[in-house]
Short mmCIF file of C-alpha atoms in Angstrom, two decimals:
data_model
loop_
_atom_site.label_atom_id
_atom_site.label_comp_id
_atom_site.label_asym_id
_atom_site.label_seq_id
_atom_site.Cartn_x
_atom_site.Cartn_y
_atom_site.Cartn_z
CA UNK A 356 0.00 0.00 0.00
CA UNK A 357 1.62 3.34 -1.70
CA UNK A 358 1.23 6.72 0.69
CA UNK A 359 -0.20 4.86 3.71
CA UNK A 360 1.32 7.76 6.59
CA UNK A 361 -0.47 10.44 4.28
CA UNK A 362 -3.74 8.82 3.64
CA UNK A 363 -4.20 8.39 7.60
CA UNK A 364 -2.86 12.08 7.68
CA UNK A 365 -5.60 13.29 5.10
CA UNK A 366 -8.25 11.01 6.85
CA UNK A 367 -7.70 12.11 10.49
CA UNK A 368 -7.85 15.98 9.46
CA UNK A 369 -10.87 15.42 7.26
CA UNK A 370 -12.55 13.84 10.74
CA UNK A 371 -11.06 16.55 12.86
CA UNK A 372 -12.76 18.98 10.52
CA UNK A 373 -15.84 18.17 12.85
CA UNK A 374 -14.58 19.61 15.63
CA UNK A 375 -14.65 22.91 13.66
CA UNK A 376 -18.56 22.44 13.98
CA UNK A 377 -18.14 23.74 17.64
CA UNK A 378 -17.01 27.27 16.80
CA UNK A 379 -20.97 28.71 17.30
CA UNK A 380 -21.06 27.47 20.78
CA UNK A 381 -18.16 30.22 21.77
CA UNK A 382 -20.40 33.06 19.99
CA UNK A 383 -22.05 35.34 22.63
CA UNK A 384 -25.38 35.61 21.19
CA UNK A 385 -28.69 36.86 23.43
CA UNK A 386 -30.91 34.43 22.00
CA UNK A 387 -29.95 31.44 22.46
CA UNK A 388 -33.54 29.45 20.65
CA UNK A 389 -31.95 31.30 17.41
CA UNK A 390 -28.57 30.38 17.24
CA UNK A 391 -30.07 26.45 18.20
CA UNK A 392 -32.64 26.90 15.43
CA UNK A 393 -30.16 28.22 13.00
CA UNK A 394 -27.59 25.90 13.49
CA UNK A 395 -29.72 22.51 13.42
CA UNK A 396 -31.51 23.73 9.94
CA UNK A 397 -28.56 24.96 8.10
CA UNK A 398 -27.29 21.57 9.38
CA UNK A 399 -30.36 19.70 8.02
CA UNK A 400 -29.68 21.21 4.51
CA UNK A 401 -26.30 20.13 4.38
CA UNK A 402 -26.64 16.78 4.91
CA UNK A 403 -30.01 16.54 2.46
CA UNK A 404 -27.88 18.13 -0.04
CA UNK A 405 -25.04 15.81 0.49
CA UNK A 406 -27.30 13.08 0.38
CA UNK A 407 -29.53 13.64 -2.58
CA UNK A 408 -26.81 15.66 -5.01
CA UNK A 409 -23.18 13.36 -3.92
CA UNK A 410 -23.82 10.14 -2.09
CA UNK A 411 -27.17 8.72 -3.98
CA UNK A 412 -25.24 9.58 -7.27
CA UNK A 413 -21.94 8.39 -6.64
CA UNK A 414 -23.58 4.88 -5.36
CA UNK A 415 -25.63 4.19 -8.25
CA UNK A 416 -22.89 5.47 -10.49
CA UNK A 417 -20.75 2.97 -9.14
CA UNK A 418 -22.87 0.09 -9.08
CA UNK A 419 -23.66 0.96 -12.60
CA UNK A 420 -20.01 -0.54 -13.27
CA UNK A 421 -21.17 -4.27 -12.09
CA UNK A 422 -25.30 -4.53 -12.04
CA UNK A 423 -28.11 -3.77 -14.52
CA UNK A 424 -30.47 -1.22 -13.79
CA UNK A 425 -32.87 -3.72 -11.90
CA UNK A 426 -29.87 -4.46 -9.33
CA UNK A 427 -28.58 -1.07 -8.82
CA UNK A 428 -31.87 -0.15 -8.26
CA UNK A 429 -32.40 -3.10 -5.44
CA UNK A 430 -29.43 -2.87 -3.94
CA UNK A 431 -29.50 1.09 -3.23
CA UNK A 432 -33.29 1.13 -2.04
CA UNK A 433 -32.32 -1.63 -0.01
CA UNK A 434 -28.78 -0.27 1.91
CA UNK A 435 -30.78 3.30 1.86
CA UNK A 436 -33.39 1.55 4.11
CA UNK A 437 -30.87 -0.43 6.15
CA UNK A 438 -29.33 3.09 7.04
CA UNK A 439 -32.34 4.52 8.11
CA UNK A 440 -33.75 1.31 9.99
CA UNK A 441 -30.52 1.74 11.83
CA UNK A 442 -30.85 5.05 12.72
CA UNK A 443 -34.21 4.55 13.54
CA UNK A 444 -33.37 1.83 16.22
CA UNK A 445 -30.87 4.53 17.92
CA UNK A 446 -33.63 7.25 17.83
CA UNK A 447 -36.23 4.58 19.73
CA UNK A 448 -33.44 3.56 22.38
CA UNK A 449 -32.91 7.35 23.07
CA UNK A 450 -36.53 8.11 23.27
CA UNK A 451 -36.89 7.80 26.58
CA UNK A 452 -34.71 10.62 27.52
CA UNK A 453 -36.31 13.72 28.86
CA UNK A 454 -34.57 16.26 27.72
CA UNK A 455 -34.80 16.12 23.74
CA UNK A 456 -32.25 18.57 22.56
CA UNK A 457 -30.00 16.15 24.81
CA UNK A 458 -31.33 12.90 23.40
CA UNK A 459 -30.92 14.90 19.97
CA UNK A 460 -27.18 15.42 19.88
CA UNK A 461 -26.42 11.98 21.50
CA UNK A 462 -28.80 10.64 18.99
CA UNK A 463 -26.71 12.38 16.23
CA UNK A 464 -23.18 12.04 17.30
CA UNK A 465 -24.03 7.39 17.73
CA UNK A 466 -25.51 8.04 13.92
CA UNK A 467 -22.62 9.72 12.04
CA UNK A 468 -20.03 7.47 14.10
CA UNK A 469 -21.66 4.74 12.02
CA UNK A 470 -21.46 7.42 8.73
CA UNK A 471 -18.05 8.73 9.74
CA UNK A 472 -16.68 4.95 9.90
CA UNK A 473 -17.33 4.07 6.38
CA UNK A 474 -16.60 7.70 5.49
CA UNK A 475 -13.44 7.09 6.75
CA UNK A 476 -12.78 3.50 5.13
CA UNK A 477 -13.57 5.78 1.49
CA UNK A 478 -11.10 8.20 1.98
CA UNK A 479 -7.97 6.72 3.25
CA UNK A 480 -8.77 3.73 0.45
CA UNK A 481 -8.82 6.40 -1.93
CA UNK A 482 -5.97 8.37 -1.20
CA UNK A 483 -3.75 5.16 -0.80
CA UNK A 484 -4.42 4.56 -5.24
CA UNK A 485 -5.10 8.14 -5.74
CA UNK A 486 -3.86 11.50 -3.68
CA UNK A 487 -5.30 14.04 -5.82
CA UNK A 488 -8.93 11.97 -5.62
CA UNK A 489 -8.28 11.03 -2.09
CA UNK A 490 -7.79 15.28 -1.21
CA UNK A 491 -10.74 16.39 -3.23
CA UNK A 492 -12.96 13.73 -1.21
CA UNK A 493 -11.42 14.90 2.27
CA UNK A 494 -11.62 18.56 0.66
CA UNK A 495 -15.87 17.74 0.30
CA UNK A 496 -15.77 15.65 3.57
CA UNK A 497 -14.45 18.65 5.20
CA UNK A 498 -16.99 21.19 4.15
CA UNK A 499 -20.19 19.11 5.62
CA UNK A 500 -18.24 17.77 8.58
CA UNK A 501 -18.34 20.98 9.79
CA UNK A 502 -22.36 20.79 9.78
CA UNK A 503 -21.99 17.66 11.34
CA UNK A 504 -20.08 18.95 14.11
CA UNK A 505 -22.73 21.56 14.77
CA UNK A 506 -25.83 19.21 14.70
CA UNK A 507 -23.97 17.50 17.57
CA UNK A 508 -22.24 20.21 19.37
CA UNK A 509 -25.26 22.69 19.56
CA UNK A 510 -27.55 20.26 21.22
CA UNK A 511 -25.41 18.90 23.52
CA UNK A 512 -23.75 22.14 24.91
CA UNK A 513 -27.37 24.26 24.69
CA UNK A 514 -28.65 21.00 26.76
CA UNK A 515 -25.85 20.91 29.63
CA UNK A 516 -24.39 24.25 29.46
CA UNK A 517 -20.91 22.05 29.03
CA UNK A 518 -18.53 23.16 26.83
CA UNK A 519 -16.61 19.36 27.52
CA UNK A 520 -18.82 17.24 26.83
CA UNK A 521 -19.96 19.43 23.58
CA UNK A 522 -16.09 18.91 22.32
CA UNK A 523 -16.80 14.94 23.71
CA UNK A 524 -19.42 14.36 21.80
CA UNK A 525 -18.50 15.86 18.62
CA UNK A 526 -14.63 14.71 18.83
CA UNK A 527 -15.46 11.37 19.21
CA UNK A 528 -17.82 11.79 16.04
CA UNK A 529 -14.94 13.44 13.51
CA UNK A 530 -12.33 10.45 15.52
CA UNK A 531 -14.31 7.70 14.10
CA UNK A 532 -13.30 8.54 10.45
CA UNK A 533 -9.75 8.04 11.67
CA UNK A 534 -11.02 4.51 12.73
CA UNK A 535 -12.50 3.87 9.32
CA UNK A 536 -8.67 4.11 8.29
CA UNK A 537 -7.70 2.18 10.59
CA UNK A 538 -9.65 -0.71 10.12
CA UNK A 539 -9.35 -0.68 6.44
CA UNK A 540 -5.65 -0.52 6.82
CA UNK A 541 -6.02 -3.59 9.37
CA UNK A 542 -8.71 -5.60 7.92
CA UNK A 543 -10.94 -4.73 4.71
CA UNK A 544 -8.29 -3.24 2.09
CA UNK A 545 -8.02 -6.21 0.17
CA UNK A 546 -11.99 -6.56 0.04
CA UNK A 547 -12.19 -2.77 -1.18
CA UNK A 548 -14.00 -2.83 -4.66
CA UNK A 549 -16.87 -0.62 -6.39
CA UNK A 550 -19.69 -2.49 -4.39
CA UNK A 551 -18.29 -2.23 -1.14
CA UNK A 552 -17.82 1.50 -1.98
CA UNK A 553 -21.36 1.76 -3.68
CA UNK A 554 -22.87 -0.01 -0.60
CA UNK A 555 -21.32 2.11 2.00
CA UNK A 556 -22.58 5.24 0.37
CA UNK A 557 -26.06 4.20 0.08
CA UNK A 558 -26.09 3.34 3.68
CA UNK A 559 -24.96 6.40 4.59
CA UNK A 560 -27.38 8.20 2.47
CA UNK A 561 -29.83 6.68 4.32
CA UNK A 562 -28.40 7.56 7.94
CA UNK A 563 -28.29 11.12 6.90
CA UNK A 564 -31.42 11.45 5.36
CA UNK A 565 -32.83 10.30 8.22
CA UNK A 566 -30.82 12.87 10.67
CA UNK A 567 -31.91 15.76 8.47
CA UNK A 568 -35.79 15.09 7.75
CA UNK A 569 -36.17 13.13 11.10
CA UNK A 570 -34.24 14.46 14.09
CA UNK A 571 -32.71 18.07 12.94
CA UNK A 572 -35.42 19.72 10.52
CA UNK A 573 -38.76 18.95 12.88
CA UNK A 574 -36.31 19.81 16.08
CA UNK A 575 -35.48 23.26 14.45
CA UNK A 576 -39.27 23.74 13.36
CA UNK A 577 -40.37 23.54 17.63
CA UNK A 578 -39.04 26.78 17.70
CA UNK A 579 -41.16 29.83 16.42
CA UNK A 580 -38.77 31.30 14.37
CA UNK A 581 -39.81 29.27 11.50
CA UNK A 582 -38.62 31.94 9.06
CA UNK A 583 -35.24 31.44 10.51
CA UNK A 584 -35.26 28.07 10.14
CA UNK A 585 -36.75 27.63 6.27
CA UNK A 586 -33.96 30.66 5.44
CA UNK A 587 -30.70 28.50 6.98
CA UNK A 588 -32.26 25.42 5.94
CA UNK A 589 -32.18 26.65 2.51
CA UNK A 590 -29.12 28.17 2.83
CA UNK A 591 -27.17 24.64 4.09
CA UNK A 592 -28.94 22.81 0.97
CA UNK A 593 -27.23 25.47 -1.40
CA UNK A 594 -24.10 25.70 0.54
CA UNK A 595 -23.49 21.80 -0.43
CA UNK A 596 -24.05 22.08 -4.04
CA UNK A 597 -21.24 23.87 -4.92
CA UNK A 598 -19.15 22.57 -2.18
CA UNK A 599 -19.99 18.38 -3.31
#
């Protein structure tokens, strides 16, 4: 395996890029609903956007190279749903939790561990056969881990007033990608081909569809700013397609 030290170098900072997701719980803002609000629908754009216009794509595209329409079709509908069964199972564990914005960023961070593993196992396969592929991916992981970071961060700190446990949470999130590499570096890189790729991505599309239509969007609508929250929403679903 060519450039092994520098794909775990591009995959660690591309999960660290989470942490970046943090940087509106140090803004001094009055009101606090808004800043919540804000933050969990630009968040819920972003990750639609990723889903619909770069993951859904790039699986079908790739299982395109092996299956017939009929089996590209099954197999994404089916991985989609396994993602969102999954993170459906976490969500009904949670529920009983009282406080919901709590349950909400535990709920997230347990959710894109499982999206940030597989994330991970793409990008440091990638930039092991190709570094300028393998930087452009990190380059695009980057840009919605940071929404990532805040969907977790932003609950959890606006829930316990803890600034720790916030940078907990949402470290141990961007961390996992680093564990992807790992564990492809240990275990899977020999099994690495388009339908391993092609099934990862349509799982995750379905773990982050969830998150955004599920647990983020409806959270952000409670408030009654619901101006504020159609206006970032939109503005996270744009932000992604030129960033993809």
């Amino acid at each position: 395996m060519k450039n092994t030290t520098f794909a775990f170098l591009v995959t660690l900072t591309a999960g660290l890029s989470t942490l970046l997701g943090m940087i509106p719980v140090f803004l001094k803002i009055k009101n606090k609903k808004n800043i919540i609000n804000a933050s969990l629908s630009f968040a819920s754009g972003v990750m639609l956007s990723v889903s619909i216009f770069s993951l859904l794509p790039e699986s079908i595209e790739l299982l395109s190279k092996k299956y017939n329409t009929l089996g590209v079709t099954l197999l994404t509908i089916i991985f989609a749903l396994v993602g969102i069964f999954l993170t459906g199972v976490i969500d009904k564990v949670f529920r009983k939790i009282d406080n919901k914005l709590y349950k909400l960023g535990i709920i997230n961070c347990i959710a894109l561990i499982l999206h940030n593993i597989p994330e991970g196992i793409l990008t440091f396969s990638t930039t092991t056969t190709n570094i300028s592929l393998g930087l452009t991916l990190a380059l695009s992981i980057m840009f919605h881990n940071i929404p990532e970071g805040i969907s977790i961060s932003i609950p959890i700190y606006y829930s316990t007033k803890s600034k720790l446990k916030a940078f907990f949470y949402t470290f141990i999130s961007g961390i996992s990608e680093f564990l992807g590499a790992v564990i492809t570096y240990v275990f899977l890189y020999q099994y690495i081909d388009f339908t391993f790729i092609s099934v990862t991505l349509a799982l995750t599309f379905g773990i982050m569809s969830y998150i955004s239509l599920f647990e983020l969007l409806p959270n952000a609508l409670k408030y009654k700013n619901k101006k504020l929250s159609l206006i970032a929403f939109i503005l996270g679903f744009i932000f992604m397609i030129f960033f993809k």
